mmCIF file of C-alpha atoms and ligand atoms in Angstrom:
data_model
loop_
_atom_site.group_PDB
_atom_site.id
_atom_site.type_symbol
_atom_site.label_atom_id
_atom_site.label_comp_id
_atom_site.label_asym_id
_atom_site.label_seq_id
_atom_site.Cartn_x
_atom_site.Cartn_y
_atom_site.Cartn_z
ATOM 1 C CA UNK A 3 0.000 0.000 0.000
ATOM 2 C CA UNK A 4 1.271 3.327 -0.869
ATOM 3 C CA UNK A 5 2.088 5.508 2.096
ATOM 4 C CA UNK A 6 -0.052 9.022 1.999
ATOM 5 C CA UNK A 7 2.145 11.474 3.405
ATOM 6 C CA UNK A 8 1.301 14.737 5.562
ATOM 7 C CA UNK A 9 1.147 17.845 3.421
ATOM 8 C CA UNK A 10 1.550 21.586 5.062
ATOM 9 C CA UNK A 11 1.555 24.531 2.730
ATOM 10 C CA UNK A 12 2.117 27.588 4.695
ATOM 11 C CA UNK A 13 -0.791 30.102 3.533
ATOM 12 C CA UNK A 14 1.815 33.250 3.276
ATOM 13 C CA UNK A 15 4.669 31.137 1.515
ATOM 14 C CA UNK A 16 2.838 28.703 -0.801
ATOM 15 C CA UNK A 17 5.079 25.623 -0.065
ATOM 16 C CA UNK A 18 4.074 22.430 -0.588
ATOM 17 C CA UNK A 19 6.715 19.337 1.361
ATOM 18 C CA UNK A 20 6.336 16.160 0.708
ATOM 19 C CA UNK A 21 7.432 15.214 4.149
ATOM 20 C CA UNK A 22 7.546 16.995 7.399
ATOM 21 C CA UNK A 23 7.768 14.197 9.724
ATOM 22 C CA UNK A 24 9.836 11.019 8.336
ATOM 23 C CA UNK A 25 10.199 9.399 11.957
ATOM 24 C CA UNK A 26 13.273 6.897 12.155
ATOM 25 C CA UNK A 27 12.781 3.924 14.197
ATOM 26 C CA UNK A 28 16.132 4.890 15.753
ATOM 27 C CA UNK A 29 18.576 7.714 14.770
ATOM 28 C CA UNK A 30 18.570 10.944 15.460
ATOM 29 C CA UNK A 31 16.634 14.686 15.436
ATOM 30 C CA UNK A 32 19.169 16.600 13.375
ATOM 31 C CA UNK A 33 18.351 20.352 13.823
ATOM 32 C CA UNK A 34 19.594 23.740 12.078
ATOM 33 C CA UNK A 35 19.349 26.986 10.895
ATOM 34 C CA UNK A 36 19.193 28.370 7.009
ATOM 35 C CA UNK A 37 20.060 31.737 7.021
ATOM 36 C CA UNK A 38 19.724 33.686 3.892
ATOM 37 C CA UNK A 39 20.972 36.954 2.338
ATOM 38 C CA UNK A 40 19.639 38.933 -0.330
ATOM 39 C CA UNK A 41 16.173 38.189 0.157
ATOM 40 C CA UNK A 42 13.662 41.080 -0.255
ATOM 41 C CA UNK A 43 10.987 40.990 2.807
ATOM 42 C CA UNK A 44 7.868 39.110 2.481
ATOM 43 C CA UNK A 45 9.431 38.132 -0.551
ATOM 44 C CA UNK A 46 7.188 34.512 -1.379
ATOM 45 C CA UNK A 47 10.334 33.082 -2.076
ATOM 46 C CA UNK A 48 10.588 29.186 -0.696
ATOM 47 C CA UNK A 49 13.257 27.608 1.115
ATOM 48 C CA UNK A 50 13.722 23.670 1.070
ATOM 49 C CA UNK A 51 15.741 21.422 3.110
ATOM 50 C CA UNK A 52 16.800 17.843 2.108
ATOM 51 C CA UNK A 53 19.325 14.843 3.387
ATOM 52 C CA UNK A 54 20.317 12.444 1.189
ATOM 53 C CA UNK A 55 21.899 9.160 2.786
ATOM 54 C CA UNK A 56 25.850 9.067 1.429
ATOM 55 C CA UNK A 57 25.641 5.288 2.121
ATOM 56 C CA UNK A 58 22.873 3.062 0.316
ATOM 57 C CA UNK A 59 20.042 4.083 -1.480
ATOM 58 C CA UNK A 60 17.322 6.594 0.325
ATOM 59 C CA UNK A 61 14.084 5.175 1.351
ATOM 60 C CA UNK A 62 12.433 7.175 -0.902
ATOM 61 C CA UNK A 63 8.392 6.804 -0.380
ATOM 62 C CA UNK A 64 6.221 7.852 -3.218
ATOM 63 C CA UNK A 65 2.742 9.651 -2.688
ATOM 64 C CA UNK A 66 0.569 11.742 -4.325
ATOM 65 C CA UNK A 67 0.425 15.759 -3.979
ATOM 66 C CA UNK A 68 -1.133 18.629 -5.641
ATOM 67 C CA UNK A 69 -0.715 21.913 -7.781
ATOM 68 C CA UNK A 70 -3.647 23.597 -8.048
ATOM 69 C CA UNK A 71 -4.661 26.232 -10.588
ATOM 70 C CA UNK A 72 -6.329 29.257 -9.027
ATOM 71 C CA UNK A 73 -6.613 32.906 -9.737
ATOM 72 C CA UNK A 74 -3.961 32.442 -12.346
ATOM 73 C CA UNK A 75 -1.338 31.267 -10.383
ATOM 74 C CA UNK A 76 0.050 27.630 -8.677
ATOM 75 C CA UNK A 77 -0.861 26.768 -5.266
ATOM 76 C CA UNK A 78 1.257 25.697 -3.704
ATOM 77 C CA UNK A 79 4.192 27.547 -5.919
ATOM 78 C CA UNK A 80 7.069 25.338 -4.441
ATOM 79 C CA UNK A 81 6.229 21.743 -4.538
ATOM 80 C CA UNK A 82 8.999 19.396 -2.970
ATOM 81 C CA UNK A 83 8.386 15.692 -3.396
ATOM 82 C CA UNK A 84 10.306 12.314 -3.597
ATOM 83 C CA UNK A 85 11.117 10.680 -7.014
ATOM 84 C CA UNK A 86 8.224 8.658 -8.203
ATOM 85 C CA UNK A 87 5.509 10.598 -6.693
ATOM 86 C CA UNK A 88 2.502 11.771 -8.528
ATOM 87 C CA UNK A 89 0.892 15.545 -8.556
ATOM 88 C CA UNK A 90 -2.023 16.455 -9.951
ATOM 89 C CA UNK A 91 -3.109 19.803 -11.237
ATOM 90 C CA UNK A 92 -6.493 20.761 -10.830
ATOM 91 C CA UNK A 93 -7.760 23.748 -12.741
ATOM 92 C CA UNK A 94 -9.808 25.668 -10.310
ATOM 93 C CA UNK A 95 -10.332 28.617 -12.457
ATOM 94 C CA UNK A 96 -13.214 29.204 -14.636
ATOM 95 C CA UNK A 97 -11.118 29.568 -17.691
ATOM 96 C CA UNK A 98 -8.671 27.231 -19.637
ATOM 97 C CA UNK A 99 -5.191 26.362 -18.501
ATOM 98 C CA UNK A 100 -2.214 24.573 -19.460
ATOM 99 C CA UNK A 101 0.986 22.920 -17.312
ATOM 100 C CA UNK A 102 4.405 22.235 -18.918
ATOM 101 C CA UNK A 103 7.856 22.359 -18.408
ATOM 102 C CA UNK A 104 10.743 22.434 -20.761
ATOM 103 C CA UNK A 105 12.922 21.143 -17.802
ATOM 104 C CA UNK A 106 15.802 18.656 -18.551
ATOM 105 C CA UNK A 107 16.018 15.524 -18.366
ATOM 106 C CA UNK A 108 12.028 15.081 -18.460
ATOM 107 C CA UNK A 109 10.727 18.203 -20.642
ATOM 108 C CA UNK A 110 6.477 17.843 -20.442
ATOM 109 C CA UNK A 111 2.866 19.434 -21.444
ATOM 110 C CA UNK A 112 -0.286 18.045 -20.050
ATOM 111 C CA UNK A 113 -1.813 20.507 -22.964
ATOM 112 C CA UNK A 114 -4.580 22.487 -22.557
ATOM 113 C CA UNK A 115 -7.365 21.901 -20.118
ATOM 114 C CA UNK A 116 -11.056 23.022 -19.326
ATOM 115 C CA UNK A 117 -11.871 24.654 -16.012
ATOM 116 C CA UNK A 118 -13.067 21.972 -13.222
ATOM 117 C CA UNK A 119 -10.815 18.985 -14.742
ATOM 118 C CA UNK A 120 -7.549 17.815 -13.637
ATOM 119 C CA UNK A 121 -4.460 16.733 -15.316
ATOM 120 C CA UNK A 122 -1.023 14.425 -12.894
ATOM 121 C CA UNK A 123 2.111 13.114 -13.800
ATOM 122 C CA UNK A 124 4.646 10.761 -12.294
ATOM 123 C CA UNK A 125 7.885 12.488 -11.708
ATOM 124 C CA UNK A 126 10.194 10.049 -11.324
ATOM 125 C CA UNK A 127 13.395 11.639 -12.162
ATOM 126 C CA UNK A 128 15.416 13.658 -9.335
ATOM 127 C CA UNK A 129 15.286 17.036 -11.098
ATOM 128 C CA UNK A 130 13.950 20.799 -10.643
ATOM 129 C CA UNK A 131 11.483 21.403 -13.071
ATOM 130 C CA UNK A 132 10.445 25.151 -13.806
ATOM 131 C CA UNK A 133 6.291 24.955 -14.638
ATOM 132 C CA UNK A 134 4.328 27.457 -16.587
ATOM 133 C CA UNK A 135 0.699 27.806 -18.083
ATOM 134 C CA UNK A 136 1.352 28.963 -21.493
ATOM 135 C CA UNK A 137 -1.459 30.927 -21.406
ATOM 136 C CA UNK A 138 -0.758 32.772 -18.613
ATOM 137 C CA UNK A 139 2.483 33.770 -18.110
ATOM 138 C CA UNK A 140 2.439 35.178 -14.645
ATOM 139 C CA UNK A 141 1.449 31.352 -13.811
ATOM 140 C CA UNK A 142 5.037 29.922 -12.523
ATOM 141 C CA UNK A 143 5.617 27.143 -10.107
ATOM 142 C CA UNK A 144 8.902 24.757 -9.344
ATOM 143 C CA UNK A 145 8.488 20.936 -8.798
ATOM 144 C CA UNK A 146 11.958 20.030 -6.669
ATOM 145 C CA UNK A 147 12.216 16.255 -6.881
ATOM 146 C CA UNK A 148 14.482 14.595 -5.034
ATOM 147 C CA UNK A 149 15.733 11.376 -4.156
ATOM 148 C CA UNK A 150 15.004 11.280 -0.670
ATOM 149 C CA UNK A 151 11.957 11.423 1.738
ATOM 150 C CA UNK A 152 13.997 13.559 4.175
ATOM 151 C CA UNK A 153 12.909 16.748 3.244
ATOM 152 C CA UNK A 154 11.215 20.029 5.770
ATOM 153 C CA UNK A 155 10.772 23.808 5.125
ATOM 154 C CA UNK A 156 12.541 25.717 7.526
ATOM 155 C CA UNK A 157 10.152 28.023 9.996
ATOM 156 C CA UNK A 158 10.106 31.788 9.295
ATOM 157 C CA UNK A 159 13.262 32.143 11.566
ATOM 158 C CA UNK A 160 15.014 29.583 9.168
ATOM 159 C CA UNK A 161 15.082 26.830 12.104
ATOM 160 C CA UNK A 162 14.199 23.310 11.137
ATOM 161 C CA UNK A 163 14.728 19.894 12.092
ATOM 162 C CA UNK A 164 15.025 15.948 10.417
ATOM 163 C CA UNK A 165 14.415 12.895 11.931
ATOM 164 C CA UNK A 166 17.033 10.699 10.514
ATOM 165 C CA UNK A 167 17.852 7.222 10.897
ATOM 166 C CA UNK A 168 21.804 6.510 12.171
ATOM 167 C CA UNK A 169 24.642 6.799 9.227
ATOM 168 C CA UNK A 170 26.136 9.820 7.003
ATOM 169 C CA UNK A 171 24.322 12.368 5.500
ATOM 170 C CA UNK A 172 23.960 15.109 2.910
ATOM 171 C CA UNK A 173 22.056 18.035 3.847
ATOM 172 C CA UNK A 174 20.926 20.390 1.202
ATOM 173 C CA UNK A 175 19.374 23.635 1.660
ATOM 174 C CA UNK A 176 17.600 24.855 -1.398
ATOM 175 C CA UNK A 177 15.974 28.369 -2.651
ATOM 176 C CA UNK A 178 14.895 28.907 -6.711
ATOM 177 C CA UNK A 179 17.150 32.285 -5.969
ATOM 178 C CA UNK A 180 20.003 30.938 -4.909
ATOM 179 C CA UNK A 181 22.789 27.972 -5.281
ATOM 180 C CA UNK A 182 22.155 24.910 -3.237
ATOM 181 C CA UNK A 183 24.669 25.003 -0.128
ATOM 182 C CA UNK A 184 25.321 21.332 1.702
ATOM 183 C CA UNK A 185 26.777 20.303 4.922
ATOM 184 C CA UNK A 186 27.569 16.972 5.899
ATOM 185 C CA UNK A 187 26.351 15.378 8.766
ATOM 186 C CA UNK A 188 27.238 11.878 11.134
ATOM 187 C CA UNK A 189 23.848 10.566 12.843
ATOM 188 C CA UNK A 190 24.193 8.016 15.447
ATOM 189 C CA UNK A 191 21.387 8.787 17.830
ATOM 190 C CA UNK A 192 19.976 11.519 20.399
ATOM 191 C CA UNK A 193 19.942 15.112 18.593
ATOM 192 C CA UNK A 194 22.258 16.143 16.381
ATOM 193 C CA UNK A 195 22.724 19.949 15.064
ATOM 194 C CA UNK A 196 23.774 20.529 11.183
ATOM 195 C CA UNK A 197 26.148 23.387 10.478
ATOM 196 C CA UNK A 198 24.795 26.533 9.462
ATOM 197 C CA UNK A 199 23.409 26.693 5.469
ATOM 198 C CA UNK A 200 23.913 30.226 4.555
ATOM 199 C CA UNK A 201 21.923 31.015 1.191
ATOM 200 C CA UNK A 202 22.908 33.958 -1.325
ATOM 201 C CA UNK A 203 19.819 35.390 -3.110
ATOM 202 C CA UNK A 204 21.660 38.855 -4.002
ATOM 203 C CA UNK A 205 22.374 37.972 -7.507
ATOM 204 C CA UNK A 206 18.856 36.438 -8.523
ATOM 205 C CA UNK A 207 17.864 38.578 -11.594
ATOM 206 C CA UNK A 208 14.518 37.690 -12.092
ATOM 207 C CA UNK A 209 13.865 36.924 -16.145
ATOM 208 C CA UNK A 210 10.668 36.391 -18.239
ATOM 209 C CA UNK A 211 10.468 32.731 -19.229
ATOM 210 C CA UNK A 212 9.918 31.392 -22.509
ATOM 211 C CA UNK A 213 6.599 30.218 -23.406
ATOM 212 C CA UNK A 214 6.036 25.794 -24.391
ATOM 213 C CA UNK A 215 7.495 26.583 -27.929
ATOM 214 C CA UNK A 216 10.722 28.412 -26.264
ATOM 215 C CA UNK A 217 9.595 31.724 -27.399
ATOM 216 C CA UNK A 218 8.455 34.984 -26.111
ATOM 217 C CA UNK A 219 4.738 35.028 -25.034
ATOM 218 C CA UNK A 220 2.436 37.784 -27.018
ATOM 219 C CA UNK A 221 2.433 41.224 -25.256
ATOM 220 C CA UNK A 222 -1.111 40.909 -24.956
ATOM 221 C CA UNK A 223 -0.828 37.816 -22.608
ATOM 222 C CA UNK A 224 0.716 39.998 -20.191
ATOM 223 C CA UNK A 225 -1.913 41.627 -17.338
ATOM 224 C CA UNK A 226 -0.035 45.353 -16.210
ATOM 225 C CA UNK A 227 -1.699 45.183 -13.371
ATOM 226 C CA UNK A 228 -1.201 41.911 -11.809
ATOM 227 C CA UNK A 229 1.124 40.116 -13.619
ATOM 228 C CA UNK A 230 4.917 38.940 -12.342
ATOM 229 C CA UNK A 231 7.578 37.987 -14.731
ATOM 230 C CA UNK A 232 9.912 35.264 -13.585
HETATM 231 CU CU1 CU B 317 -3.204 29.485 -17.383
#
């Protein structure tokens, strides 16, 4: 039976984790801070933290989550989920939308879709995949997938914590404006605290993206008054 994981996606951030609680039957609560620089305030942008096992494969469980289309934009915008899980993306809106991403190594289009129906894929690859509407171009979202179930959002503080079982770790801490930074990290059992992750946003530029066929979207797809270019 597939495992349904917990899902919390912070109303002010839009952050969707695939798991917040991955409790070890022994091992250890590893706990740390992301601190990040460059980061406008109440910016919406998401921060992810991940551990990947450096011995053996991860227990990676698979489960379903979901994107969902409203008022022109992704809910949650920043999905986070372990390889082989499935999201669906129900359109919400009363108009037509469309999901794709021309994302290597998986590049994908669910096409165009009425409002009311739903469209999910499998991502099974460990990648980042960048996801537009290419109607729509203020509509932008990021799938992270990763091969791992250890993965949290740090609080608005940037404190968070893992619940890993004992061995050697790789802990990643994630933002779409910034590089990944990684610690490494020996679990054996009690609590455990993971160097600092310091994150550089100062030299995000933030860039229109290309529509499905790689090129510009028409002017008139752009809303002045509401509309965000990423
Ligand atoms: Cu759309």
């Amino acid at each position: 039976m597939k495992l349904k994981m917990k899902r919390r996606i912070p109303a002010l951030l839009g952050i969707g984790i695939a798991c917040l609680s991955c409790q070890p039957a022994t091992g250890a609560t590893a706990s740390g801070h992301v601190r990040t620089v460059g980061r406008p305030e109440r910016s919406v942008v998401a921060t992810i933290v991940f551990a990947e096992p450096l011995e053996g494969q991860s227990p990676t469980r698979p489960g379903r989550y979901t994107m969902t289309q409203r008022n022109k934009m992704f809910m949650p915008r920043v999905l986070a989920v372990p390889a082989g899980s499935t999201v669906g993306f129900p359109n919400e809106d009363l108009i037509f939308h469309n999901v794709f991403s021309l994302s290597r190594p998986s590049p994908f289009d669910l096409g165009l879709y009425r409002a009311g129906s739903s469209k999910e894929r499998i991502f099974s690859e460990p990648a980042t995949y960048h996801v537009f509407c290419n109607i729509h171009p203020q509509m932008a979202a990021v799938i992270l997938v990763l091969p791992t179930s250890y993965i949290t959002e740090p609080d608005a503080a940037g404190a968070y914590r893992l619940d890993l079982p004992p061995g050697r770790y790789r802990v990643t801490a994630w933002s779409e404006r910034s590089q990944p930074v990684t610690a490494e990290l020996n679990v054996s059992s009690g609590s455990v605290t993971v160097p600092e992750l310091t994150l550089d946003e100062s030299r995000f530029v933030g860039l229109p993206h290309k529509n499905k066929y790689g090129q510009d979207y028409p002017k008139t797809a752009y809303d002045p008054l509401r509309d965000r270019k990423f």
